[in-house]
Coordinates of C-alpha atoms and ligand atoms in Angstrom, one line a residue:
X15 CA -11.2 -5.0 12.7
X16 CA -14.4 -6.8 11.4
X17 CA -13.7 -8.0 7.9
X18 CA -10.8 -10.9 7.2
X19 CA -7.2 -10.4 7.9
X20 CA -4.9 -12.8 5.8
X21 CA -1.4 -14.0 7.2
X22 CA 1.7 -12.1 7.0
X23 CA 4.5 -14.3 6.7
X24 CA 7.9 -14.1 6.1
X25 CA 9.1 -15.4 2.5
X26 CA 12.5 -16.4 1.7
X27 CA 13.7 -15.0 -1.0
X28 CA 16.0 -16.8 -3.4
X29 CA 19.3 -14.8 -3.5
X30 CA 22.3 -15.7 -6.3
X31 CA 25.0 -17.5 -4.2
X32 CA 27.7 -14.7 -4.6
X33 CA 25.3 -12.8 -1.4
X34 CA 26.0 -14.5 1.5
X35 CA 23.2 -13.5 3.7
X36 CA 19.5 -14.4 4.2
X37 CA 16.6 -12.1 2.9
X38 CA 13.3 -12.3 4.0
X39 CA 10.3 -10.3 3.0
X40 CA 7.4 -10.3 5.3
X41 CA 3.9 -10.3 3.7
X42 CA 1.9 -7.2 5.2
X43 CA 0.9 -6.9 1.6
X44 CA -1.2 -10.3 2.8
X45 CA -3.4 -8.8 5.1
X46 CA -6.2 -7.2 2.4
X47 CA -6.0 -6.4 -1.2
X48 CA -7.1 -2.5 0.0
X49 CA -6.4 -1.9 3.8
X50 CA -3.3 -3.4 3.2
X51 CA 0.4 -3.2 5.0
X52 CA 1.3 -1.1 7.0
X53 CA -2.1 1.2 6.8
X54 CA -4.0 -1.4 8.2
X55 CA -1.5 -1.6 11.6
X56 CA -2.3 2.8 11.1
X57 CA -5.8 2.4 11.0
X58 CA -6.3 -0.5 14.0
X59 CA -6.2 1.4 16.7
X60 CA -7.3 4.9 15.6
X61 CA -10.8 3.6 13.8
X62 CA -11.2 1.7 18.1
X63 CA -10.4 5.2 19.3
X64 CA -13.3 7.2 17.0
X65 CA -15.4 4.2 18.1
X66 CA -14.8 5.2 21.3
X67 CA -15.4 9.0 21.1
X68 CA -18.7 7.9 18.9
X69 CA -17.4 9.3 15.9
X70 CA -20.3 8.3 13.0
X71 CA -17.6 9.8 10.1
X72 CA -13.9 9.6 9.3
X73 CA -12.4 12.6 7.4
X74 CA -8.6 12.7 5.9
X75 CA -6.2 13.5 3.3
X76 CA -4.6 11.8 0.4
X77 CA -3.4 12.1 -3.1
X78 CA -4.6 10.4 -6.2
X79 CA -3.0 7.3 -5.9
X80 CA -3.1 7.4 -2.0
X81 CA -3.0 3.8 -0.1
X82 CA -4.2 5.1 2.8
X83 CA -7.3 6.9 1.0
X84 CA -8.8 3.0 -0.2
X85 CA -7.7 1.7 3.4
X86 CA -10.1 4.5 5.0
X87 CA -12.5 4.0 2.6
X88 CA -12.7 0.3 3.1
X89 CA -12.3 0.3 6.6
X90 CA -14.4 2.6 7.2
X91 CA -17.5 1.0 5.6
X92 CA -16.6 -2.2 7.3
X93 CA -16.8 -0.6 10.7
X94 CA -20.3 1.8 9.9
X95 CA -18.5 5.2 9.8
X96 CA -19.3 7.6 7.0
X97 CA -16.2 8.5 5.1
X98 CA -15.0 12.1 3.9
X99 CA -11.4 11.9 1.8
X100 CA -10.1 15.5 1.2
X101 CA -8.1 15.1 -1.9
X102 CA -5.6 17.3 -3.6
X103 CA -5.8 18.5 -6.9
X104 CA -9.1 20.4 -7.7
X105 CA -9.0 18.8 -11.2
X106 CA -9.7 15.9 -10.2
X107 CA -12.9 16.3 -9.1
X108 CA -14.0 15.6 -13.0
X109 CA -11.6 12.3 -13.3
X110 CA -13.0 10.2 -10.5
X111 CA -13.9 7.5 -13.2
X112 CA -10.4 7.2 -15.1
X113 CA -8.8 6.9 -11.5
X114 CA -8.4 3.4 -10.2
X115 CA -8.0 4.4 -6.3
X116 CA -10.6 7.3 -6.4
X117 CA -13.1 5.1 -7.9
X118 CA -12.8 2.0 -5.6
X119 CA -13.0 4.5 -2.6
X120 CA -16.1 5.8 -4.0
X121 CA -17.6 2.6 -4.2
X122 CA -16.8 2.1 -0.7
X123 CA -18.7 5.0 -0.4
X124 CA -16.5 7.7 0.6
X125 CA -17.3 11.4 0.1
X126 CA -14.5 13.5 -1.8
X127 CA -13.7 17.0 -1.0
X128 CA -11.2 18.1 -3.9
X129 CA -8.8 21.3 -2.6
X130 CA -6.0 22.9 -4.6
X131 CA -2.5 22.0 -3.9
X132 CA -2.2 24.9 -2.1
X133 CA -5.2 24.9 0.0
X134 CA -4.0 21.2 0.7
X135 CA -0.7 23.0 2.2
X136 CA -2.7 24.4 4.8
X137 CA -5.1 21.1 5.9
X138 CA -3.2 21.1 9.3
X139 CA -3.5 24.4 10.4
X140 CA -5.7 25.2 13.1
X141 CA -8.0 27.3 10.7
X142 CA -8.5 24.3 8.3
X143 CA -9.7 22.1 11.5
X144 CA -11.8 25.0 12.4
X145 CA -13.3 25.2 9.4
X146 CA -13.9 21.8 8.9
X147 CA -15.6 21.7 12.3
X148 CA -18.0 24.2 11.3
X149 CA -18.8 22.3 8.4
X150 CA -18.8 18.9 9.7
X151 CA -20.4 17.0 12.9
X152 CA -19.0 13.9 15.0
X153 CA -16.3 13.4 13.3
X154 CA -12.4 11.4 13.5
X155 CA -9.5 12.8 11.9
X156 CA -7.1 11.0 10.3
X157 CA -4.0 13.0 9.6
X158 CA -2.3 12.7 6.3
X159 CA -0.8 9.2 5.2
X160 CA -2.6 8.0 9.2
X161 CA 0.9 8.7 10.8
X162 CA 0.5 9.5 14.5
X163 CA 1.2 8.2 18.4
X164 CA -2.4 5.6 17.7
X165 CA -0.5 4.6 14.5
X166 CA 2.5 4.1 15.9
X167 CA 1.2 2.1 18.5
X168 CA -0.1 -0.2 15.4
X169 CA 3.1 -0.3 14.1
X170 CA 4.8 -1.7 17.1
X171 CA 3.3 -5.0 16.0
X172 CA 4.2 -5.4 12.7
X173 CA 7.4 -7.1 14.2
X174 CA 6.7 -10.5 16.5
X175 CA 9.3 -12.4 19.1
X176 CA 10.1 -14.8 16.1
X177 CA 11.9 -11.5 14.2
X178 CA 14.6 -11.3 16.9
X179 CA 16.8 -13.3 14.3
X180 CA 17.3 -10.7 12.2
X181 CA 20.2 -7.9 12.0
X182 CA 18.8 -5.9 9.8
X183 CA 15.3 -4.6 9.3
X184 CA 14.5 -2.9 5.8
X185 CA 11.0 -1.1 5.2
X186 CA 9.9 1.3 3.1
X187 CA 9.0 5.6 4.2
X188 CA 6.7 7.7 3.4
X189 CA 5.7 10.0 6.4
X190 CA 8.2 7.9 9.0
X191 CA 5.1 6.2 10.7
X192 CA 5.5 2.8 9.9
X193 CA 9.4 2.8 10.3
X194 CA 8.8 4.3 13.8
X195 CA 6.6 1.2 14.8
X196 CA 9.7 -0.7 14.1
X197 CA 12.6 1.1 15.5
X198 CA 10.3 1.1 18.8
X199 CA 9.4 -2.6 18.9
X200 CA 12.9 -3.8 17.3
X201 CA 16.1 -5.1 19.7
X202 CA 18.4 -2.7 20.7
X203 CA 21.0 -5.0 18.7
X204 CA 18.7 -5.1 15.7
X205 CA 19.2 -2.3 12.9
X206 CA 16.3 -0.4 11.0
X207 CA 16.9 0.9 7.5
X208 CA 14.4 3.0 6.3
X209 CA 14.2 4.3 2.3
X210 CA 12.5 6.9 1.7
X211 CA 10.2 7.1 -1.5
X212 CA 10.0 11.1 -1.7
X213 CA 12.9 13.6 -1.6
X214 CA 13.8 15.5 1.7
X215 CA 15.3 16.0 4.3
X216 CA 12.2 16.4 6.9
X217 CA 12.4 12.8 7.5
X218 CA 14.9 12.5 9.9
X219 CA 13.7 15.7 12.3
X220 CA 10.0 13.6 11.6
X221 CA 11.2 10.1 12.9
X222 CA 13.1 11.8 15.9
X223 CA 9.8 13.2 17.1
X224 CA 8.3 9.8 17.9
X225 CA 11.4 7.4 18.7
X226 CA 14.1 7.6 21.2
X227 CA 16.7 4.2 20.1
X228 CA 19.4 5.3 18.1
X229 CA 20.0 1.9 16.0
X230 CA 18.2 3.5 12.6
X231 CA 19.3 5.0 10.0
X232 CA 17.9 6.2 6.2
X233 CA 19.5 5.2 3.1
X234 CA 18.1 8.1 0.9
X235 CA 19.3 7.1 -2.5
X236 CA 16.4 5.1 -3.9
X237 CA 13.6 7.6 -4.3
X238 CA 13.6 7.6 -7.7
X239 CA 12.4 11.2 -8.0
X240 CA 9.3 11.2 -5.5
X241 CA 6.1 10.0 -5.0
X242 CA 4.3 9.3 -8.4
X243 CA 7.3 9.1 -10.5
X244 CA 8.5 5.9 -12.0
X245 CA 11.1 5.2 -14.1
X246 CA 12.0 2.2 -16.6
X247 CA 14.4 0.9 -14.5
X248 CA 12.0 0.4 -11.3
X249 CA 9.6 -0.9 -13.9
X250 CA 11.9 -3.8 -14.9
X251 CA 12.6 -4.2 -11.8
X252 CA 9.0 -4.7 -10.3
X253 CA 8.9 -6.9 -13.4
X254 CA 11.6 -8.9 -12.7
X255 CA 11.4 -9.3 -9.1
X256 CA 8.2 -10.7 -9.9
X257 CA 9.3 -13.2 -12.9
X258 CA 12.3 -14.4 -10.1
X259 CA 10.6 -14.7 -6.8
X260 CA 6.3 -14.4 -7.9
X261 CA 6.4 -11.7 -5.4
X262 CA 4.6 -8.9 -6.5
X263 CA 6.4 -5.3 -5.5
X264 CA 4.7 -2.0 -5.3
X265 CA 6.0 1.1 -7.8
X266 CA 5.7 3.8 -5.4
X267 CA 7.1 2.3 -2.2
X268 CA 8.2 -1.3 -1.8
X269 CA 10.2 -2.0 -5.0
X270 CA 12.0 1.3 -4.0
X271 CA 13.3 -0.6 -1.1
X272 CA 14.1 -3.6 -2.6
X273 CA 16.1 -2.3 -5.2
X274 CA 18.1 -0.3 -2.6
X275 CA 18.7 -3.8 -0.8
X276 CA 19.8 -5.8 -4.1
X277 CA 22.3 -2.7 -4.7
X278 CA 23.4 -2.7 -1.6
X279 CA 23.9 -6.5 -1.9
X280 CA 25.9 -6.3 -4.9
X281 CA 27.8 -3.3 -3.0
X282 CA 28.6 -5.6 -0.2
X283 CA 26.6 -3.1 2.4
X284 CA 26.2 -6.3 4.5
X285 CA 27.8 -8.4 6.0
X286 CA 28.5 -12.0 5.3
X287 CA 26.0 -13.8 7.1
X288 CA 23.5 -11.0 8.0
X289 CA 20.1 -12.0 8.0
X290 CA 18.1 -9.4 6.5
X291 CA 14.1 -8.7 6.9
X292 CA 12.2 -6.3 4.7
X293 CA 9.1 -5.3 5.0
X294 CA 5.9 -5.7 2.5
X295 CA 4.1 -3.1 3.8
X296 CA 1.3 -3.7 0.9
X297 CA 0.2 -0.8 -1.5
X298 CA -0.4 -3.2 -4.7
X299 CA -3.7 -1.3 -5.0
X300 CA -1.9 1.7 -6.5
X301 CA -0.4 -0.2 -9.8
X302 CA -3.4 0.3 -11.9
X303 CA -2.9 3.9 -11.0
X304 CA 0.4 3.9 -12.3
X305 CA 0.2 2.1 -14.9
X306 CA -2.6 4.5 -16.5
X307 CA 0.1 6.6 -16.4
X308 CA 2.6 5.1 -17.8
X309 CA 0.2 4.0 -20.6
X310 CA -0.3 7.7 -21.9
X311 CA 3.2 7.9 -21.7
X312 CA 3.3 4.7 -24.3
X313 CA 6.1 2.8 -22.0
X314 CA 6.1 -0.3 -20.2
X315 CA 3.9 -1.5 -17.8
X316 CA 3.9 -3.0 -14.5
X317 CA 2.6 -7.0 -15.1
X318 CA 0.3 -8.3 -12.4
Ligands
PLP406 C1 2.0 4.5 3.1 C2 3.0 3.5 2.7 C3 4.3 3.5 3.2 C4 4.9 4.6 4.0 O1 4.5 4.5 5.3 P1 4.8 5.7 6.3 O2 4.3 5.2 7.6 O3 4.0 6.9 5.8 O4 6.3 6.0 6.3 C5 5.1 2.5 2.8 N1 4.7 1.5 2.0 C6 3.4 1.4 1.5 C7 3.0 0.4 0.6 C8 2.5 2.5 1.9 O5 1.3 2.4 1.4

């Protein structure tokens, strides 16, 4: 990709003594404010493959707070393509302004298309693609949260030669592309733990689909009721986490994770002397989001 791409490195984090094992967090959430994570490793290789085809405009899905909706946006105008985000929840077409993700996507100059939640049901079908082909020339499609084989394939790289250290690999799921990535580029003696952010059991039956190692598992107890919903306790701990290590930890995905890890320290999940990598897989652009939110609802906020 054409604009800069900072460092991802992995950071020690300082664990009380009673843990004996090593944690590392590896900063994905370094390689852009906005195409940041793990949708930058989505988008690599699917933006070279419209390029190819001579796609001129991207079009794809997301939610109001959707990372991977600024990551198109951005990346997008970086590499010349027009963008298109089809958005769901028709009522939002009158809040782009008092929407922190919406309006930096905007700037970027994407195009919005708001659809009802139940219209938005249907955007895979082969009569929403048809329709959108009458409507639309020369264009890419990016499915929903950027999770397919091109993805994937972007994925594989989050994880280098120096990572073979590690027993355990922790990351954050949302549509199972990211963890996917990993569970195909790890060591057969290495083990993934995914945790998911949303309720359901699809997850599993997903992540099959595009992996064939065995050495993965989910660890479905940190979801914290789904996608937009943050509680006081994930707040504290975002807070917290930040006070202890100045790390800063997304609400909707990554402090999910790594308050499943420090519980399952405390709960001696681990073994003494594991050495433990989680993955910063970004999404920082989506506090401000969430912190309007929790604003109306007069109760903390996330610092930053
Ligand atoms: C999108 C996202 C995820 C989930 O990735 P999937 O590949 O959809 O599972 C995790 N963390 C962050 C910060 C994200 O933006």
């Amino acid at each position: 990709m054409i604009f800069n791409v900072g460092q991802s490195i992995n950071q020690k984090i300082n664990l009380p003594a009673k843990y004996p094992v090593e944690l590392y967090l590896k900063r994905e959430d370094a390689i852009h404010p906005f195409v940041s994570g793990n949708k930058y490793r989505k988008l690599k290789y699917n933006l070279k493959q419209a390029k190819q085809q001579n796609a001129k405009l991207l079009i794809t899905f997301g939610g109001a707070y959707s990372n991977h909706i600024a990551a198109v946006a951005f990346a997008g105008q970086a590499q010349g393509f027009k963008t298109l985000g089809i958005i769901r929840g028709e009522e939002l077409e009158h809040k782009i302004n008092g929407n922190a993700t919406l309006t930096y996507a905007k700037a970027c100059g994407m195009d919005f298309k708001f659809i009802s939640r139940s219209n938005y049901k249907q955007k895979h079908t082969p009569e929403f693609i048809q329709d959108l082909e009458k409507n639309y020339n020369n264009f890419y499609l990016i499915p929903e949260g950027g999770t397919n084989n091109l993805a994937i394939k972007g994925c594989e790289e989050i994880l280098t030669n120096n990572d073979k250290i590690f027993n355990y690999v922790c990351c954050a799921v949302g549509t199972g592309g990211t963890i996917s990535g990993l569970i195909n580029s790890a060591s057969q003696n290495q083990k993934i733990l995914g945790f998911p952010a949303l309720k359901g059991s699809f997850l599993q039956e997903d992540i099959s689909k595009f992996v064939t190692n065995k050495n993965w598992s989910l660890i479905t107890d940190y979801h914290f009721g789904g996608y937009g919903k943050v509680k006081n306790e994930l707040v504290s701990f975002i807070n917290q986490f930040k006070l202890e290590q100045n790390i800063l930890l997304d609400p909707v995905y990554t402090a999910k994770m790594m308050f499943g890890i420090f519980n399952m320290l405390e709960a001696g999940y681990f073994e003494p002397g594991s050495k433990i990598l989680a993955i910063h897989t970004g999404g920082l652009q989506g506090i401000a989001g969430i912190n309007s939110i929790l604003k109306n609802k007069n109760l903390p906020l996330i610092s930053y």
